PDB file of N, CA and C in Angstrom:
ATOM      1  N   MET L   1      -5.825  23.084   2.330  1.00 46.00           N
ATOM      2  CA  MET L   1      -7.203  22.815   2.702  1.00 46.00           C
ATOM      3  C   MET L   1      -7.959  22.351   1.465  1.00 46.00           C
ATOM      4  N   SER L   2      -8.877  21.460   1.670  1.00 46.00           N
ATOM      5  CA  SER L   2      -9.666  20.892   0.590  1.00 46.00           C
ATOM      6  C   SER L   2     -10.724  21.865   0.091  1.00 46.00           C
ATOM      7  N   THR L   3     -11.206  21.608  -1.106  1.00 64.00           N
ATOM      8  CA  THR L   3     -12.297  22.412  -1.635  1.00 64.00           C
ATOM      9  C   THR L   3     -13.652  21.928  -1.124  1.00 64.00           C
ATOM     10  N   ILE L   4     -13.676  20.823  -0.383  1.00 70.00           N
ATOM     11  CA  ILE L   4     -14.927  20.329   0.181  1.00 70.00           C
ATOM     12  C   ILE L   4     -15.357  21.260   1.297  1.00 70.00           C
ATOM     13  N   GLU L   5     -16.488  21.886   1.094  1.00 85.00           N
ATOM     14  CA  GLU L   5     -17.030  22.837   2.047  1.00 85.00           C
ATOM     15  C   GLU L   5     -17.705  22.090   3.200  1.00 85.00           C
ATOM     16  N   SER L   6     -17.855  22.767   4.300  1.00 90.00           N
ATOM     17  CA  SER L   6     -18.563  22.187   5.431  1.00 90.00           C
ATOM     18  C   SER L   6     -20.034  22.010   5.072  1.00 90.00           C
ATOM     19  N   PRO L   7     -20.654  20.900   5.478  1.00 93.00           N
ATOM     20  CA  PRO L   7     -22.075  20.698   5.208  1.00 93.00           C
ATOM     21  C   PRO L   7     -22.976  21.392   6.234  1.00 93.00           C
ATOM     22  N   CYS L   8     -22.389  22.142   7.134  1.00 92.00           N
ATOM     23  CA  CYS L   8     -23.151  22.804   8.189  1.00 92.00           C
ATOM     24  C   CYS L   8     -24.195  23.746   7.605  1.00 92.00           C
ATOM     25  N   ILE L   9     -25.438  23.680   8.144  1.00 88.00           N
ATOM     26  CA  ILE L   9     -26.503  24.596   7.729  1.00 88.00           C
ATOM     27  C   ILE L   9     -26.968  25.440   8.914  1.00 88.00           C
ATOM     28  N   LEU L  10     -26.139  25.524   9.942  1.00 88.00           N
ATOM     29  CA  LEU L  10     -26.395  26.344  11.125  1.00 88.00           C
ATOM     30  C   LEU L  10     -27.589  25.866  11.941  1.00 88.00           C
ATOM     31  N   VAL L  11     -27.829  24.572  11.931  1.00 84.00           N
ATOM     32  CA  VAL L  11     -28.822  23.937  12.800  1.00 84.00           C
ATOM     33  C   VAL L  11     -28.033  22.914  13.610  1.00 84.00           C
ATOM     34  N   CYS L  12     -27.428  23.374  14.676  1.00 86.00           N
ATOM     35  CA  CYS L  12     -26.470  22.546  15.401  1.00 86.00           C
ATOM     36  C   CYS L  12     -27.110  21.929  16.639  1.00 86.00           C
ATOM     37  N   SER L  13     -27.670  20.749  16.444  1.00 89.00           N
ATOM     38  CA  SER L  13     -28.299  20.013  17.529  1.00 89.00           C
ATOM     39  C   SER L  13     -28.195  18.535  17.184  1.00 89.00           C
ATOM     40  N   ILE L  14     -27.803  17.732  18.160  1.00 91.00           N
ATOM     41  CA  ILE L  14     -27.561  16.313  17.919  1.00 91.00           C
ATOM     42  C   ILE L  14     -28.784  15.483  18.327  1.00 91.00           C
ATOM     43  N   ASP L  15     -29.215  14.600  17.435  1.00 89.00           N
ATOM     44  CA  ASP L  15     -30.290  13.657  17.706  1.00 89.00           C
ATOM     45  C   ASP L  15     -29.759  12.626  18.711  1.00 89.00           C
ATOM     46  N   ARG L  16     -30.406  12.505  19.835  1.00 88.00           N
ATOM     47  CA  ARG L  16     -29.923  11.592  20.881  1.00 88.00           C
ATOM     48  C   ARG L  16     -29.967  10.130  20.449  1.00 88.00           C
ATOM     49  N   LYS L  17     -30.930   9.771  19.636  1.00 89.00           N
ATOM     50  CA  LYS L  17     -31.064   8.370  19.216  1.00 89.00           C
ATOM     51  C   LYS L  17     -29.962   7.954  18.246  1.00 89.00           C
ATOM     52  N   THR L  18     -29.703   8.769  17.234  1.00 92.00           N
ATOM     53  CA  THR L  18     -28.730   8.397  16.201  1.00 92.00           C
ATOM     54  C   THR L  18     -27.332   8.949  16.446  1.00 92.00           C
ATOM     55  N   GLY L  19     -27.249  10.066  17.162  1.00 93.00           N
ATOM     56  CA  GLY L  19     -25.958  10.719  17.364  1.00 93.00           C
ATOM     57  C   GLY L  19     -25.573  11.641  16.219  1.00 93.00           C
ATOM     58  N   TYR L  20     -26.504  11.873  15.278  1.00 94.00           N
ATOM     59  CA  TYR L  20     -26.239  12.721  14.121  1.00 94.00           C
ATOM     60  C   TYR L  20     -26.842  14.105  14.329  1.00 94.00           C
ATOM     61  N   CYS L  21     -26.186  15.113  13.783  1.00 93.00           N
ATOM     62  CA  CYS L  21     -26.698  16.474  13.820  1.00 93.00           C
ATOM     63  C   CYS L  21     -27.969  16.552  12.966  1.00 93.00           C
ATOM     64  N   PHE L  22     -29.006  17.204  13.490  1.00 90.00           N
ATOM     65  CA  PHE L  22     -30.250  17.374  12.736  1.00 90.00           C
ATOM     66  C   PHE L  22     -30.035  18.170  11.461  1.00 90.00           C
ATOM     67  N   GLY L  23     -29.093  19.094  11.477  1.00 90.00           N
ATOM     68  CA  GLY L  23     -28.877  19.960  10.326  1.00 90.00           C
ATOM     69  C   GLY L  23     -28.012  19.362   9.242  1.00 90.00           C
ATOM     70  N   CYS L  24     -26.868  18.773   9.617  1.00 93.00           N
ATOM     71  CA  CYS L  24     -25.917  18.326   8.591  1.00 93.00           C
ATOM     72  C   CYS L  24     -25.711  16.816   8.542  1.00 93.00           C
ATOM     73  N   GLY L  25     -26.064  16.111   9.608  1.00 95.00           N
ATOM     74  CA  GLY L  25     -25.905  14.663   9.606  1.00 95.00           C
ATOM     75  C   GLY L  25     -24.584  14.158  10.147  1.00 95.00           C
ATOM     76  N   ARG L  26     -23.688  15.075  10.525  1.00 96.00           N
ATOM     77  CA  ARG L  26     -22.401  14.629  11.069  1.00 96.00           C
ATOM     78  C   ARG L  26     -22.528  14.286  12.555  1.00 96.00           C
ATOM     79  N   THR L  27     -21.595  13.501  13.049  1.00 97.00           N
ATOM     80  CA  THR L  27     -21.524  13.220  14.481  1.00 97.00           C
ATOM     81  C   THR L  27     -20.803  14.380  15.166  1.00 97.00           C
ATOM     82  N   GLY L  28     -20.882  14.430  16.471  1.00 95.00           N
ATOM     83  CA  GLY L  28     -20.183  15.472  17.214  1.00 95.00           C
ATOM     84  C   GLY L  28     -18.684  15.431  16.974  1.00 95.00           C
ATOM     85  N   ASP L  29     -18.117  14.232  16.919  1.00 96.00           N
ATOM     86  CA  ASP L  29     -16.677  14.099  16.667  1.00 96.00           C
ATOM     87  C   ASP L  29     -16.308  14.582  15.264  1.00 96.00           C
ATOM     88  N   GLU L  30     -17.153  14.278  14.290  1.00 97.00           N
ATOM     89  CA  GLU L  30     -16.882  14.731  12.923  1.00 97.00           C
ATOM     90  C   GLU L  30     -16.949  16.251  12.830  1.00 97.00           C
ATOM     91  N   ILE L  31     -17.905  16.842  13.519  1.00 95.00           N
ATOM     92  CA  ILE L  31     -18.023  18.298  13.531  1.00 95.00           C
ATOM     93  C   ILE L  31     -16.778  18.914  14.165  1.00 95.00           C
ATOM     94  N   ALA L  32     -16.379  18.379  15.311  1.00 95.00           N
ATOM     95  CA  ALA L  32     -15.235  18.924  16.042  1.00 95.00           C
ATOM     96  C   ALA L  32     -13.928  18.783  15.272  1.00 95.00           C
ATOM     97  N   ASN L  33     -13.799  17.725  14.495  1.00 95.00           N
ATOM     98  CA  ASN L  33     -12.536  17.439  13.805  1.00 95.00           C
ATOM     99  C   ASN L  33     -12.546  17.769  12.322  1.00 95.00           C
ATOM    100  N   TRP L  34     -13.623  18.369  11.825  1.00 95.00           N
ATOM    101  CA  TRP L  34     -13.784  18.617  10.391  1.00 95.00           C
ATOM    102  C   TRP L  34     -12.582  19.325   9.766  1.00 95.00           C
ATOM    103  N   LEU L  35     -12.088  20.355  10.413  1.00 93.00           N
ATOM    104  CA  LEU L  35     -10.980  21.125   9.828  1.00 93.00           C
ATOM    105  C   LEU L  35      -9.673  20.340   9.767  1.00 93.00           C
ATOM    106  N   SER L  36      -9.537  19.330  10.605  1.00 94.00           N
ATOM    107  CA  SER L  36      -8.304  18.538  10.584  1.00 94.00           C
ATOM    108  C   SER L  36      -8.419  17.300   9.688  1.00 94.00           C
ATOM    109  N   PHE L  37      -9.607  17.015   9.168  1.00 94.00           N
ATOM    110  CA  PHE L  37      -9.788  15.863   8.285  1.00 94.00           C
ATOM    111  C   PHE L  37      -9.113  16.114   6.942  1.00 94.00           C
ATOM    112  N   SER L  38      -8.622  15.037   6.356  1.00 93.00           N
ATOM    113  CA  SER L  38      -8.079  15.110   4.994  1.00 93.00           C
ATOM    114  C   SER L  38      -9.250  15.223   4.016  1.00 93.00           C
ATOM    115  N   ALA L  39      -8.936  15.542   2.775  1.00 92.00           N
ATOM    116  CA  ALA L  39      -9.972  15.634   1.744  1.00 92.00           C
ATOM    117  C   ALA L  39     -10.706  14.301   1.595  1.00 92.00           C
ATOM    118  N   ALA L  40      -9.970  13.199   1.682  1.00 93.00           N
ATOM    119  CA  ALA L  40     -10.588  11.873   1.554  1.00 93.00           C
ATOM    120  C   ALA L  40     -11.528  11.595   2.723  1.00 93.00           C
ATOM    121  N   GLU L  41     -11.131  11.994   3.925  1.00 95.00           N
ATOM    122  CA  GLU L  41     -11.995  11.792   5.091  1.00 95.00           C
ATOM    123  C   GLU L  41     -13.267  12.626   4.974  1.00 95.00           C
ATOM    124  N   ARG L  42     -13.124  13.860   4.550  1.00 94.00           N
ATOM    125  CA  ARG L  42     -14.300  14.720   4.368  1.00 94.00           C
ATOM    126  C   ARG L  42     -15.230  14.148   3.313  1.00 94.00           C
ATOM    127  N   GLN L  43     -14.678  13.709   2.198  1.00 94.00           N
ATOM    128  CA  GLN L  43     -15.491  13.141   1.130  1.00 94.00           C
ATOM    129  C   GLN L  43     -16.234  11.907   1.621  1.00 94.00           C
ATOM    130  N   SER L  44     -15.586  11.079   2.395  1.00 95.00           N
ATOM    131  CA  SER L  44     -16.210   9.879   2.942  1.00 95.00           C
ATOM    132  C   SER L  44     -17.407  10.235   3.813  1.00 95.00           C
ATOM    133  N   VAL L  45     -17.238  11.233   4.676  1.00 96.00           N
ATOM    134  CA  VAL L  45     -18.335  11.683   5.540  1.00 96.00           C
ATOM    135  C   VAL L  45     -19.459  12.263   4.688  1.00 96.00           C
ATOM    136  N   MET L  46     -19.112  13.094   3.720  1.00 94.00           N
ATOM    137  CA  MET L  46     -20.117  13.734   2.868  1.00 94.00           C
ATOM    138  C   MET L  46     -20.998  12.694   2.159  1.00 94.00           C
ATOM    139  N   GLU L  47     -20.419  11.595   1.766  1.00 95.00           N
ATOM    140  CA  GLU L  47     -21.161  10.552   1.058  1.00 95.00           C
ATOM    141  C   GLU L  47     -22.174   9.845   1.951  1.00 95.00           C
ATOM    142  N   MET L  48     -22.007   9.922   3.257  1.00 96.00           N
ATOM    143  CA  MET L  48     -22.910   9.263   4.194  1.00 96.00           C
ATOM    144  C   MET L  48     -24.033  10.161   4.701  1.00 96.00           C
ATOM    145  N   LEU L  49     -23.945  11.462   4.476  1.00 95.00           N
ATOM    146  CA  LEU L  49     -24.854  12.402   5.129  1.00 95.00           C
ATOM    147  C   LEU L  49     -26.325  12.238   4.749  1.00 95.00           C
ATOM    148  N   ALA L  50     -26.638  12.037   3.503  1.00 93.00           N
ATOM    149  CA  ALA L  50     -28.042  11.905   3.097  1.00 93.00           C
ATOM    150  C   ALA L  50     -28.702  10.724   3.798  1.00 93.00           C
ATOM    151  N   GLY L  51     -28.017   9.617   3.863  1.00 94.00           N
ATOM    152  CA  GLY L  51     -28.554   8.443   4.544  1.00 94.00           C
ATOM    153  C   GLY L  51     -28.728   8.666   6.027  1.00 94.00           C
ATOM    154  N   ARG L  52     -27.802   9.371   6.617  1.00 94.00           N
ATOM    155  CA  ARG L  52     -27.896   9.678   8.046  1.00 94.00           C
ATOM    156  C   ARG L  52     -29.066  10.597   8.341  1.00 94.00           C
ATOM    157  N   LEU L  53     -29.223  11.640   7.526  1.00 92.00           N
ATOM    158  CA  LEU L  53     -30.309  12.598   7.759  1.00 92.00           C
ATOM    159  C   LEU L  53     -31.676  11.933   7.656  1.00 92.00           C
ATOM    160  N   ALA L  54     -31.784  10.882   6.863  1.00 91.00           N
ATOM    161  CA  ALA L  54     -33.042  10.154   6.750  1.00 91.00           C
ATOM    162  C   ALA L  54     -33.367   9.391   8.034  1.00 91.00           C
ATOM    163  N   GLN L  55     -32.370   9.202   8.896  1.00 90.00           N
ATOM    164  CA  GLN L  55     -32.556   8.435  10.130  1.00 90.00           C
ATOM    165  C   GLN L  55     -32.875   9.272  11.358  1.00 90.00           C
ATOM    166  N   VAL L  56     -32.662  10.586  11.297  1.00 88.00           N
ATOM    167  CA  VAL L  56     -32.874  11.396  12.495  1.00 88.00           C
ATOM    168  C   VAL L  56     -34.347  11.430  12.856  1.00 88.00           C
ATOM    169  N   GLU L  57     -34.622  11.568  14.134  1.00 76.00           N
ATOM    170  CA  GLU L  57     -35.978  11.514  14.665  1.00 76.00           C
ATOM    171  C   GLU L  57     -36.862  12.661  14.211  1.00 76.00           C
ATOM    172  N   ARG L  58     -36.313  13.834  14.104  1.00 70.00           N
ATOM    173  CA  ARG L  58     -37.104  14.992  13.692  1.00 70.00           C
ATOM    174  C   ARG L  58     -36.265  15.861  12.769  1.00 70.00           C
ATOM    175  N   LYS L  59     -36.924  16.675  12.016  1.00 58.00           N
ATOM    176  CA  LYS L  59     -36.243  17.581  11.098  1.00 58.00           C
ATOM    177  C   LYS L  59     -36.290  18.988  11.681  1.00 58.00           C
ATOM    178  N   PRO L  60     -35.377  19.860  11.287  1.00 55.00           N
ATOM    179  CA  PRO L  60     -35.435  21.243  11.758  1.00 55.00           C
ATOM    180  C   PRO L  60     -36.763  21.876  11.361  1.00 55.00           C
ATOM    181  N   ARG L  61     -37.367  22.619  12.283  1.00 60.00           N
ATOM    182  CA  ARG L  61     -38.672  23.220  12.027  1.00 60.00           C
ATOM    183  C   ARG L  61     -38.575  24.602  11.418  1.00 60.00           C
ATOM    184  N   ARG L  62     -37.452  25.236  11.572  1.00 65.00           N
ATOM    185  CA  ARG L  62     -37.329  26.591  11.065  1.00 65.00           C
ATOM    186  C   ARG L  62     -36.485  26.596   9.799  1.00 65.00           C
ATOM    187  N   GLU L  63     -36.697  27.612   9.020  1.00 68.00           N
ATOM    188  CA  GLU L  63     -35.879  27.774   7.826  1.00 68.00           C
ATOM    189  C   GLU L  63     -34.487  28.223   8.265  1.00 68.00           C
ATOM    190  N   THR L  64     -33.478  27.586   7.753  1.00 71.00           N
ATOM    191  CA  THR L  64     -32.118  27.935   8.134  1.00 71.00           C
ATOM    192  C   THR L  64     -31.647  29.174   7.383  1.00 71.00           C
ATOM    193  N   ARG L  65     -30.662  29.820   7.925  1.00 75.00           N
ATOM    194  CA  ARG L  65     -30.086  31.012   7.305  1.00 75.00           C
ATOM    195  C   ARG L  65     -29.545  30.686   5.919  1.00 75.00           C
ATOM    196  N   ARG L  66     -28.866  29.562   5.814  1.00 75.00           N
ATOM    197  CA  ARG L  66     -28.289  29.170   4.530  1.00 75.00           C
ATOM    198  C   ARG L  66     -29.381  28.935   3.493  1.00 75.00           C
ATOM    199  N   ARG L  67     -30.460  28.273   3.866  1.00 76.00           N
ATOM    200  CA  ARG L  67     -31.552  28.015   2.931  1.00 76.00           C
ATOM    201  C   ARG L  67     -32.237  29.320   2.528  1.00 76.00           C
ATOM    202  N   ARG L  68     -32.420  30.224   3.494  1.00 79.00           N
ATOM    203  CA  ARG L  68     -33.037  31.518   3.216  1.00 79.00           C
ATOM    204  C   ARG L  68     -32.181  32.313   2.234  1.00 79.00           C
ATOM    205  N   MET L  69     -30.851  32.296   2.418  1.00 82.00           N
ATOM    206  CA  MET L  69     -29.941  33.018   1.520  1.00 82.00           C
ATOM    207  C   MET L  69     -29.978  32.407   0.120  1.00 82.00           C
ATOM    208  N   ALA L  70     -30.026  31.067   0.033  1.00 82.00           N
ATOM    209  CA  ALA L  70     -30.070  30.405  -1.265  1.00 82.00           C
ATOM    210  C   ALA L  70     -31.369  30.741  -1.991  1.00 82.00           C
ATOM    211  N   ARG L  71     -32.468  30.775  -1.253  1.00 82.00           N
ATOM    212  CA  ARG L  71     -33.756  31.138  -1.852  1.00 82.00           C
ATOM    213  C   ARG L  71     -33.719  32.567  -2.380  1.00 82.00           C
ATOM    214  N   ALA L  72     -33.124  33.473  -1.611  1.00 85.00           N
ATOM    215  CA  ALA L  72     -33.023  34.868  -2.028  1.00 85.00           C
ATOM    216  C   ALA L  72     -32.156  35.017  -3.281  1.00 85.00           C
ATOM    217  N   GLN L  73     -31.072  34.255  -3.352  1.00 85.00           N
ATOM    218  CA  GLN L  73     -30.193  34.313  -4.528  1.00 85.00           C
ATOM    219  C   GLN L  73     -30.878  33.733  -5.762  1.00 85.00           C
ATOM    220  N   ALA L  74     -31.786  32.792  -5.554  1.00 83.00           N
ATOM    221  CA  ALA L  74     -32.489  32.173  -6.670  1.00 83.00           C
ATOM    222  C   ALA L  74     -33.659  33.023  -7.160  1.00 83.00           C
ATOM    223  N   GLY L  75     -33.857  34.164  -6.510  1.00 78.00           N
ATOM    224  CA  GLY L  75     -34.919  35.062  -6.949  1.00 78.00           C
ATOM    225  C   GLY L  75     -36.186  34.952  -6.139  1.00 78.00           C
ATOM    226  N   GLY L  76     -36.175  34.124  -5.088  1.00 65.00           N
ATOM    227  CA  GLY L  76     -37.341  34.013  -4.220  1.00 65.00           C
ATOM    228  C   GLY L  76     -37.416  35.203  -3.278  1.00 65.00           C
ATOM    229  N   GLN L  77     -38.470  35.295  -2.554  1.00 60.00           N
ATOM    230  CA  GLN L  77     -38.619  36.404  -1.607  1.00 60.00           C
ATOM    231  C   GLN L  77     -37.715  36.175  -0.405  1.00 60.00           C
ATOM    232  N   PRO L  78     -37.081  37.223   0.119  1.00 56.00           N
ATOM    233  CA  PRO L  78     -36.207  37.069   1.279  1.00 56.00           C
ATOM    234  C   PRO L  78     -36.953  36.782   2.552  1.00 56.00           C
TER     235      PRO L  78
END
């Protein structure tokens, strides 16, 4: 297994217009097949995510669990 971690931030909802997840930017097929992708395939998808997320119609309105945990580890309030 590759060292490339999943980009999932636990906001699993697909934008109907773009077909990208609001949370991570992957397509439904990419999400479903992530564990079977090679390291090169994962890296290729990862390189496209920022551009994809800029295209989604709306952004998540709530703070995600992952972001809350990162803030807490950085010394912010939980």
